[in-house]
CSV table of C-alpha atoms in Angstrom, one decimal:
chain,number,residue,atom,x,y,z
A,1,MET,CA,-3.7,-33.9,5.9
A,2,LYS,CA,-7.1,-33.2,7.9
A,3,SER,CA,-8.9,-29.9,7.4
A,4,GLU,CA,-9.0,-29.1,10.9
A,5,THR,CA,-5.4,-29.5,11.5
A,6,LYS,CA,-4.8,-27.3,8.3
A,7,SER,CA,-7.6,-24.7,9.5
A,8,GLU,CA,-5.5,-24.6,13.0
A,9,ILE,CA,-2.5,-24.2,11.3
A,10,ILE,CA,-3.8,-21.8,9.2
A,11,ASP,CA,-5.3,-19.6,12.0
A,12,ALA,CA,-2.3,-19.9,14.5
A,13,THR,CA,-0.3,-18.2,11.7
A,14,ASN,CA,-2.6,-15.5,11.0
A,15,ARG,CA,-2.8,-14.8,14.8
A,16,VAL,CA,1.1,-14.8,14.7
A,17,LEU,CA,1.5,-12.8,11.7
A,18,CYS,CA,-0.9,-10.3,13.0
A,19,LYS,CA,1.0,-10.0,16.4
A,20,HIS,CA,4.8,-10.1,15.3
A,21,GLY,CA,4.8,-9.8,11.7
A,22,TYR,CA,6.4,-11.7,9.0
A,23,ALA,CA,9.8,-10.7,10.6
A,24,GLY,CA,8.9,-12.5,14.4
A,25,LEU,CA,7.1,-15.7,12.5
A,26,THR,CA,8.4,-18.9,13.9
A,27,MET,CA,7.4,-22.2,13.8
A,28,GLN,CA,7.5,-22.2,17.5
A,29,LYS,CA,5.2,-19.1,17.5
A,30,ILE,CA,2.9,-21.2,15.7
A,31,ALA,CA,2.7,-23.8,17.8
A,32,ASP,CA,2.5,-21.7,21.1
A,33,GLU,CA,-0.8,-20.3,19.3
A,34,SER,CA,-2.1,-23.8,18.4
A,35,SER,CA,-2.2,-26.9,20.4
A,36,LEU,CA,-0.1,-28.4,17.7
A,37,THR,CA,4.0,-29.2,18.5
A,38,THR,CA,6.5,-27.5,15.8
A,39,ALA,CA,6.8,-31.4,15.0
A,40,ALA,CA,3.3,-31.7,14.0
A,41,ILE,CA,3.7,-28.5,12.1
A,42,HIS,CA,6.9,-29.7,10.2
A,43,TYR,CA,5.3,-32.6,9.0
A,44,HIS,CA,2.5,-30.7,7.5
A,45,PHE,CA,4.7,-28.1,6.1
A,46,ASP,CA,8.1,-28.7,5.2
A,47,THR,CA,9.6,-25.0,5.1
A,48,LYS,CA,8.1,-21.5,6.5
A,49,GLU,CA,7.7,-20.6,2.7
A,50,GLU,CA,5.2,-23.4,2.2
A,51,LEU,CA,3.0,-22.5,5.0
A,52,LEU,CA,2.8,-19.2,4.1
A,53,ASN,CA,1.7,-20.2,0.8
A,54,ALA,CA,-1.2,-22.4,2.0
A,55,PHE,CA,-1.9,-19.6,4.2
A,56,LEU,CA,-2.2,-17.3,1.1
A,57,ASP,CA,-4.2,-19.5,-0.9
A,58,ASN,CA,-6.9,-19.7,2.3
A,59,LEU,CA,-6.8,-15.8,2.5
A,60,ILE,CA,-7.7,-15.8,-1.3
A,61,GLU,CA,-10.2,-18.1,-1.4
A,62,ARG,CA,-11.8,-16.1,1.5
A,63,PHE,CA,-11.6,-13.1,-0.3
A,64,THR,CA,-13.0,-14.4,-3.4
A,65,SER,CA,-16.0,-16.0,-1.8
A,66,LYS,CA,-16.5,-12.6,0.4
A,67,LEU,CA,-16.4,-11.0,-3.1
A,68,ALA,CA,-19.2,-13.3,-4.5
A,69,SER,CA,-22.4,-11.6,-5.1
A,70,GLU,CA,-25.8,-12.8,-6.2
A,71,ALA,CA,-26.7,-9.4,-7.7
A,72,THR,CA,-27.4,-8.8,-11.6
A,73,ASP,CA,-27.7,-5.2,-11.8
A,74,PRO,CA,-24.1,-3.8,-12.4
A,75,ARG,CA,-25.0,-0.9,-9.8
A,76,GLU,CA,-25.7,-3.3,-6.7
A,77,ARG,CA,-22.8,-5.3,-7.7
A,78,LEU,CA,-20.4,-2.4,-7.8
A,79,THR,CA,-22.1,-1.5,-3.8
A,80,ALA,CA,-21.7,-5.1,-3.1
A,81,PHE,CA,-17.8,-5.1,-4.4
A,82,LEU,CA,-17.4,-1.6,-1.8
A,83,ASP,CA,-19.4,-3.7,0.7
A,84,ALA,CA,-16.8,-6.5,1.1
A,85,VAL,CA,-13.5,-4.8,0.0
A,86,PHE,CA,-13.9,-2.0,2.8
A,87,SER,CA,-15.7,-3.9,5.1
A,88,SER,CA,-13.8,-3.8,8.3
A,89,PRO,CA,-12.3,-7.0,8.3
A,90,ASN,CA,-12.8,-9.1,11.9
A,91,PRO,CA,-8.8,-10.5,12.4
A,92,ASP,CA,-10.0,-13.6,13.6
A,93,VAL,CA,-11.8,-14.6,10.7
A,94,ASP,CA,-10.2,-12.5,8.0
A,95,GLY,CA,-7.0,-12.0,9.1
A,96,PHE,CA,-6.9,-9.7,5.7
A,97,PRO,CA,-5.2,-6.6,5.8
A,98,VAL,CA,-2.0,-7.3,8.7
A,99,ALA,CA,-1.3,-10.5,7.5
A,100,ILE,CA,-1.7,-9.4,3.7
A,101,MET,CA,0.6,-5.9,3.9
A,102,GLU,CA,3.1,-8.5,6.2
A,103,LEU,CA,3.0,-10.8,3.4
A,104,LYS,CA,2.9,-8.3,0.6
A,105,SER,CA,6.1,-6.8,2.0
A,106,GLN,CA,7.9,-9.9,1.1
A,107,ALA,CA,6.5,-10.2,-2.4
A,108,PRO,CA,9.7,-8.3,-3.8
A,109,PHE,CA,12.0,-11.3,-2.3
A,110,GLN,CA,9.7,-14.2,-3.0
A,111,THR,CA,8.8,-14.8,-6.4
A,112,LEU,CA,5.7,-17.0,-5.6
A,113,PHE,CA,4.3,-14.6,-3.0
A,114,ARG,CA,4.4,-11.9,-5.5
A,115,GLU,CA,2.9,-14.3,-8.5
A,116,ARG,CA,-0.1,-14.8,-5.8
A,117,PHE,CA,-0.8,-11.3,-5.2
A,118,LEU,CA,-0.5,-10.8,-9.0
A,119,ASP,CA,-3.4,-13.3,-9.6
A,120,LEU,CA,-5.7,-11.7,-6.7
A,121,ASP,CA,-4.9,-8.0,-8.3
A,122,ASP,CA,-6.2,-9.7,-12.2
A,123,MET,CA,-9.3,-10.9,-10.6
A,124,VAL,CA,-10.2,-7.7,-8.6
A,125,ARG,CA,-9.6,-5.9,-11.4
A,126,GLU,CA,-11.4,-8.5,-14.0
A,127,ILE,CA,-14.5,-8.0,-11.7
A,128,VAL,CA,-14.5,-4.4,-11.5
A,129,VAL,CA,-14.2,-4.0,-15.3
A,130,ASP,CA,-17.2,-6.6,-15.8
A,131,ILE,CA,-19.3,-4.6,-13.5
A,132,VAL,CA,-18.2,-1.6,-15.0
A,133,ALA,CA,-18.9,-2.3,-19.1
A,134,ASP,CA,-22.0,-4.1,-18.1
A,135,GLY,CA,-22.9,-0.8,-16.2
A,136,ILE,CA,-22.6,1.0,-19.6
A,137,ASP,CA,-24.0,-1.6,-21.6
A,138,GLU,CA,-27.2,-1.5,-19.9
A,139,GLY,CA,-27.0,2.6,-19.6
A,140,HIS,CA,-26.5,2.9,-16.0
A,141,PHE,CA,-23.1,4.5,-16.6
A,142,GLU,CA,-21.9,7.3,-18.7
A,143,GLU,CA,-19.0,5.9,-21.2
A,144,THR,CA,-16.2,5.8,-20.0
A,145,ASP,CA,-12.6,3.5,-20.1
A,146,PRO,CA,-13.6,0.4,-17.9
A,147,ASN,CA,-10.1,-0.9,-17.7
A,148,GLU,CA,-9.0,3.2,-16.1
A,149,VAL,CA,-11.8,2.6,-13.7
A,150,ALA,CA,-10.6,-0.4,-12.8
A,151,GLY,CA,-7.1,0.7,-12.4
A,152,LEU,CA,-8.3,3.4,-10.5
A,153,VAL,CA,-10.0,1.3,-7.8
A,154,THR,CA,-7.5,-1.3,-7.5
A,155,THR,CA,-4.9,1.2,-6.3
A,156,THR,CA,-7.0,2.9,-4.2
A,157,ILE,CA,-8.1,-0.6,-2.1
A,158,ASN,CA,-4.2,-1.4,-2.3
A,159,GLY,CA,-3.7,2.4,-0.4
A,160,ALA,CA,-6.4,1.9,1.3
A,161,HIS,CA,-5.9,-0.8,3.4
A,162,ALA,CA,-1.9,0.1,3.5
A,163,ARG,CA,-3.2,3.1,5.3
A,164,LYS,CA,-5.6,1.3,7.3
A,165,VAL,CA,-3.0,-1.4,8.2
A,166,ALA,CA,0.3,0.9,8.6
A,167,LEU,CA,-1.2,4.2,9.8
A,168,GLY,CA,-4.9,3.3,11.7
A,169,GLU,CA,-6.6,5.4,9.1
A,170,PRO,CA,-10.4,4.5,9.3
A,171,LEU,CA,-10.9,2.9,5.4
A,172,ASP,CA,-14.7,4.9,5.8
A,173,GLU,CA,-13.2,7.9,4.6
A,174,THR,CA,-11.5,6.6,1.5
A,175,ARG,CA,-14.7,4.7,0.7
A,176,HIS,CA,-16.3,7.9,1.0
A,177,VAL,CA,-13.9,9.6,-1.2
A,178,LEU,CA,-14.0,6.7,-4.0
A,179,GLU,CA,-17.5,6.9,-3.9
A,180,THR,CA,-17.2,10.5,-5.0
A,181,THR,CA,-14.4,9.9,-7.7
A,182,LEU,CA,-16.6,7.0,-9.1
A,183,GLU,CA,-19.5,9.1,-9.3
A,184,LEU,CA,-17.5,11.6,-11.6
A,185,HIS,CA,-16.0,8.9,-13.5
A,186,LEU,CA,-19.8,6.9,-14.0
A,187,GLY,CA,-22.1,9.7,-13.4
A,188,TRP,CA,-23.7,7.2,-10.8
A,189,ASN,CA,-22.7,6.7,-7.0
A,190,PRO,CA,-22.5,3.3,-5.7
A,191,GLY,CA,-23.1,4.8,-1.9
A,192,SER,CA,-26.7,5.8,-3.3
A,193,GLU,CA,-29.9,3.2,-3.5
A,194,VAL,CA,-30.4,1.3,-6.6
A,195,VAL,CA,-34.1,2.6,-7.7
A,196,ALA,CA,-35.7,-0.4,-9.4
B,1,MET,CA,29.4,11.3,14.7
B,2,LYS,CA,30.8,12.3,11.0
B,3,SER,CA,28.4,12.5,8.7
B,4,GLU,CA,30.0,10.8,6.2
B,5,THR,CA,30.1,8.0,8.4
B,6,LYS,CA,26.6,8.2,9.3
B,7,SER,CA,25.7,8.5,5.3
B,8,GLU,CA,27.7,5.4,4.9
B,9,ILE,CA,25.6,3.5,7.6
B,10,ILE,CA,22.0,5.0,6.3
B,11,ASP,CA,23.1,3.9,2.4
B,12,ALA,CA,24.3,0.6,3.7
B,13,THR,CA,21.0,0.3,5.4
B,14,ASN,CA,19.3,1.0,2.0
B,15,ARG,CA,21.0,-1.6,0.4
B,16,VAL,CA,20.2,-4.1,2.7
B,17,LEU,CA,16.7,-3.2,2.9
B,18,CYS,CA,16.1,-3.5,-0.9
B,19,LYS,CA,17.8,-6.9,-0.9
B,20,HIS,CA,16.6,-8.9,1.8
B,21,GLY,CA,14.0,-6.6,3.6
B,22,TYR,CA,13.2,-6.1,7.0
B,23,ALA,CA,13.1,-9.7,8.1
B,24,GLY,CA,16.5,-9.9,6.8
B,25,LEU,CA,18.2,-7.2,8.1
B,26,THR,CA,21.1,-7.5,10.4
B,27,MET,CA,23.9,-5.2,11.7
B,28,GLN,CA,26.9,-7.7,10.2
B,29,LYS,CA,24.9,-7.6,6.7
B,30,ILE,CA,25.0,-3.8,7.3
B,31,ALA,CA,28.8,-4.0,7.8
B,32,ASP,CA,29.1,-6.3,5.2
B,33,GLU,CA,27.7,-3.3,2.5
B,34,SER,CA,29.7,-1.0,4.4
B,35,SER,CA,33.6,-0.5,5.0
B,36,LEU,CA,32.4,-0.5,8.6
B,37,THR,CA,32.8,-3.2,11.6
B,38,THR,CA,29.5,-4.3,13.2
B,39,ALA,CA,31.4,-2.9,16.5
B,40,ALA,CA,31.4,0.9,14.5
B,41,ILE,CA,28.1,0.4,13.9
B,42,HIS,CA,26.8,-0.2,17.3
B,43,TYR,CA,28.8,2.8,18.4
B,44,HIS,CA,26.8,5.0,16.6
B,45,PHE,CA,23.3,3.1,17.1
B,46,ASP,CA,22.6,1.0,20.0
B,47,THR,CA,19.6,-0.8,18.4
B,48,LYS,CA,18.4,-1.8,15.0
B,49,GLU,CA,15.4,0.3,15.8
B,50,GLU,CA,17.6,3.5,16.7
B,51,LEU,CA,19.3,2.8,13.5
B,52,LEU,CA,16.0,2.5,11.7
B,53,ASN,CA,14.7,5.3,12.6
B,54,ALA,CA,17.6,7.6,11.6
B,55,PHE,CA,17.1,5.9,8.0
B,56,LEU,CA,13.7,7.2,8.3
B,57,ASP,CA,14.4,10.7,8.9
B,58,ASN,CA,16.9,10.7,6.3
B,59,LEU,CA,14.3,9.0,3.6
B,60,ILE,CA,11.7,11.7,5.0
B,61,GLU,CA,14.4,14.3,4.8
B,62,ARG,CA,15.0,13.6,1.1
B,63,PHE,CA,11.6,13.1,-0.1
B,64,THR,CA,10.5,16.7,1.7
B,65,SER,CA,13.3,18.1,-0.7
B,66,LYS,CA,12.2,16.3,-3.5
B,67,LEU,CA,8.6,17.9,-3.1
B,68,ALA,CA,10.0,21.5,-2.8
B,69,SER,CA,9.1,23.8,-5.9
B,70,GLU,CA,9.9,26.8,-6.8
B,71,ALA,CA,6.2,27.6,-9.2
B,72,THR,CA,4.0,29.5,-7.8
B,73,ASP,CA,0.8,28.9,-10.4
B,74,PRO,CA,-1.0,26.1,-8.6
B,75,ARG,CA,-1.4,24.3,-11.5
B,76,GLU,CA,2.7,24.2,-12.0
B,77,ARG,CA,2.7,22.9,-8.4
B,78,LEU,CA,0.6,20.5,-9.1
B,79,THR,CA,2.3,18.9,-12.0
B,80,ALA,CA,5.7,19.2,-10.3
B,81,PHE,CA,3.9,17.6,-7.2
B,82,LEU,CA,3.0,14.4,-9.3
B,83,ASP,CA,6.5,14.5,-11.1
B,84,ALA,CA,8.2,14.0,-7.7
B,85,VAL,CA,5.8,11.3,-6.3
B,86,PHE,CA,6.1,9.4,-9.6
B,87,SER,CA,9.3,9.4,-10.7
B,88,SER,CA,11.1,6.6,-11.3
B,89,PRO,CA,13.1,6.5,-8.4
B,90,ASN,CA,16.8,5.4,-8.3
B,91,PRO,CA,17.4,2.9,-5.8
B,92,ASP,CA,21.0,3.9,-5.1
B,93,VAL,CA,20.0,7.6,-4.6
B,94,ASP,CA,16.1,7.4,-3.4
B,95,GLY,CA,15.8,3.9,-1.9
B,96,PHE,CA,12.2,4.7,-1.7
B,97,PRO,CA,10.2,2.4,-2.7
B,98,VAL,CA,11.0,-1.2,-1.2
B,99,ALA,CA,13.0,0.8,1.8
B,100,ILE,CA,9.8,2.4,2.5
B,101,MET,CA,7.3,-0.5,2.0
B,102,GLU,CA,9.6,-2.4,4.6
B,103,LEU,CA,9.4,0.0,7.4
B,104,LYS,CA,5.8,0.3,6.5
B,105,SER,CA,5.1,-2.9,7.1
B,106,GLN,CA,6.5,-2.8,10.5
B,107,ALA,CA,4.6,0.1,11.6
B,108,PRO,CA,1.7,-2.1,12.7
B,109,PHE,CA,4.0,-3.2,16.0
B,110,GLN,CA,6.6,-0.4,16.0
B,111,THR,CA,4.8,3.1,17.5
B,112,LEU,CA,7.9,5.2,16.3
B,113,PHE,CA,8.0,4.3,12.9
B,114,ARG,CA,3.8,4.6,12.8
B,115,GLU,CA,4.0,7.8,14.1
B,116,ARG,CA,6.8,8.9,11.2
B,117,PHE,CA,4.6,7.5,8.7
B,118,LEU,CA,1.6,9.5,10.0
B,119,ASP,CA,3.9,13.1,9.8
B,120,LEU,CA,4.8,11.9,6.6
B,121,ASP,CA,1.4,11.3,5.2
B,122,ASP,CA,0.6,14.7,7.0
B,123,MET,CA,2.7,16.3,5.4
B,124,VAL,CA,1.8,15.2,1.5
B,125,ARG,CA,-2.0,15.7,2.5
B,126,GLU,CA,-1.3,19.4,3.2
B,127,ILE,CA,0.7,20.3,0.5
B,128,VAL,CA,-2.1,18.7,-1.8
B,129,VAL,CA,-4.7,20.8,0.3
B,130,ASP,CA,-2.8,24.1,-0.2
B,131,ILE,CA,-2.6,23.6,-3.9
B,132,VAL,CA,-5.6,22.4,-4.6
B,133,ALA,CA,-7.3,25.2,-1.9
B,134,ASP,CA,-4.5,28.6,-4.2
B,135,GLY,CA,-6.0,26.7,-7.4
B,136,ILE,CA,-9.8,27.1,-6.4
B,137,ASP,CA,-9.1,30.8,-5.3
B,138,GLU,CA,-7.5,31.8,-8.0
B,139,GLY,CA,-9.7,30.3,-10.5
B,140,HIS,CA,-8.0,27.6,-12.2
B,141,PHE,CA,-9.8,25.0,-10.6
B,142,GLU,CA,-13.5,24.1,-10.4
B,143,GLU,CA,-15.2,24.2,-7.1
B,144,THR,CA,-14.5,21.2,-5.1
B,145,ASP,CA,-13.3,20.0,-1.6
B,146,PRO,CA,-9.5,20.2,-0.9
B,147,ASN,CA,-9.3,17.7,2.0
B,148,GLU,CA,-11.4,15.0,-0.4
B,149,VAL,CA,-8.9,15.5,-3.5
B,150,ALA,CA,-5.9,15.2,-0.9
B,151,GLY,CA,-7.0,12.2,0.4
B,152,LEU,CA,-7.5,10.5,-3.1
B,153,VAL,CA,-4.6,12.0,-4.2
B,154,THR,CA,-2.5,10.3,-1.1
B,155,THR,CA,-4.2,7.2,-0.6
B,156,THR,CA,-4.0,6.2,-4.7
B,157,ILE,CA,0.0,7.5,-4.3
B,158,ASN,CA,0.1,4.9,-1.5
B,159,GLY,CA,-1.7,2.1,-3.6
B,160,ALA,CA,1.0,3.0,-6.6
B,161,HIS,CA,4.0,2.3,-4.3
B,162,ALA,CA,2.7,-0.6,-2.5
B,163,ARG,CA,1.7,-2.2,-6.1
B,164,LYS,CA,5.3,-0.6,-7.8
B,165,VAL,CA,7.1,-2.7,-5.2
B,166,ALA,CA,4.9,-5.5,-4.5
B,167,LEU,CA,3.6,-6.6,-8.2
B,168,GLY,CA,6.2,-4.8,-10.3
B,169,GLU,CA,3.6,-2.7,-11.5
B,170,PRO,CA,4.4,0.5,-13.4
B,171,LEU,CA,4.1,3.9,-12.0
B,172,ASP,CA,3.1,5.6,-14.6
B,173,GLU,CA,0.1,3.6,-15.6
B,174,THR,CA,-1.4,4.9,-12.2
B,175,ARG,CA,-0.3,8.2,-12.8
B,176,HIS,CA,-2.2,8.4,-15.9
B,177,VAL,CA,-5.3,7.3,-13.9
B,178,LEU,CA,-4.9,9.6,-11.5
B,179,GLU,CA,-4.7,12.4,-14.0
B,180,THR,CA,-7.3,11.8,-15.6
B,181,THR,CA,-9.4,11.5,-12.2
B,182,LEU,CA,-7.9,14.8,-11.3
B,183,GLU,CA,-9.1,15.9,-14.2
B,184,LEU,CA,-13.1,15.1,-13.6
B,185,HIS,CA,-12.4,16.9,-10.0
B,186,LEU,CA,-10.6,20.0,-10.6
B,187,GLY,CA,-12.0,20.9,-14.5
B,188,TRP,CA,-8.4,20.8,-15.1
B,189,ASN,CA,-5.7,17.5,-16.0
B,190,PRO,CA,-2.1,17.8,-14.3
B,191,GLY,CA,-1.0,16.4,-17.5
B,192,SER,CA,-1.4,19.1,-19.6
B,193,GLU,CA,0.8,22.5,-20.1
B,194,VAL,CA,-0.2,25.5,-18.5
B,195,VAL,CA,-0.8,28.4,-21.0
B,196,ALA,CA,0.5,31.5,-19.3
């Protein structure tokens, strides 16, 4: 498939999910949001599930590149991580919060979706475990269980995104609370500057 | 409406939401899960939204009564609160996690649902603020910002339920992490016994 066509279908799917939710997603609406016909979309994706799986691939890929950081100091890596997950997403570019919530609500019924979310979750957890373990090794953070901190961080992120999408609650508030909590666990607040 | 009929429709709605999700919810499937005809269900509820709003009412009512505690000591109240929100729900009785997630995923598109979830959220937050403030007043907890602790607790609960439903992750793990974190904030671990 030409990558522009794929991008166009993915972007249109994102807009339909954000406007109508999973329950309102049809090939016709995706066609309406793009320059393609339903026949053209069906030519690329046999089923709605196949299309949504490609959409999820794309979403995870973009999230992964957003999490990539050049920093080496574990404190800077932690701040960069929080910047990435709490940045106010531009729905046209990221399509993250609403679309993720819509597909996540399908995870109990679609094994394929659930597996993708489990992979994403493992990846996020591992990043946090690495940062915390390195920070302890290098003497920047107090002794603590990196797995426990990673569990807290990923659960809080899950909750923050659900609240942002469902309740319209600002992400900033949760970030602040998480920073205070991390300070209690690590003895260092990721909202503070790293003085070299 | 006879309350048995209402209960039967609500219970059938719960089963359909847990089996097929919001996207698969139809009046026909609710009729199939009950002894009623679609005509009888339509007689009681004009639209699917009206039925789901009654369902949400019932869910919130049951959750509220689950949170009611006889305890007066803030430490016992905190433990009872965590017991209530982290108890493994029996889907036939509580219908909580999957059904809540399904309707929450509709909150961006349905103002009525969003308002109900905001009410529920405010209620849960207020309970935690009260417990923490009382615990500080009575000298059981260290000085801390009750609103901040309540924000952390409600966000973690949101995240824990989303992870339980979407990823199948056990609630116990999150409870343990939240208890450790509360110990750092309050100087008291809700997993420990209150010695009178």
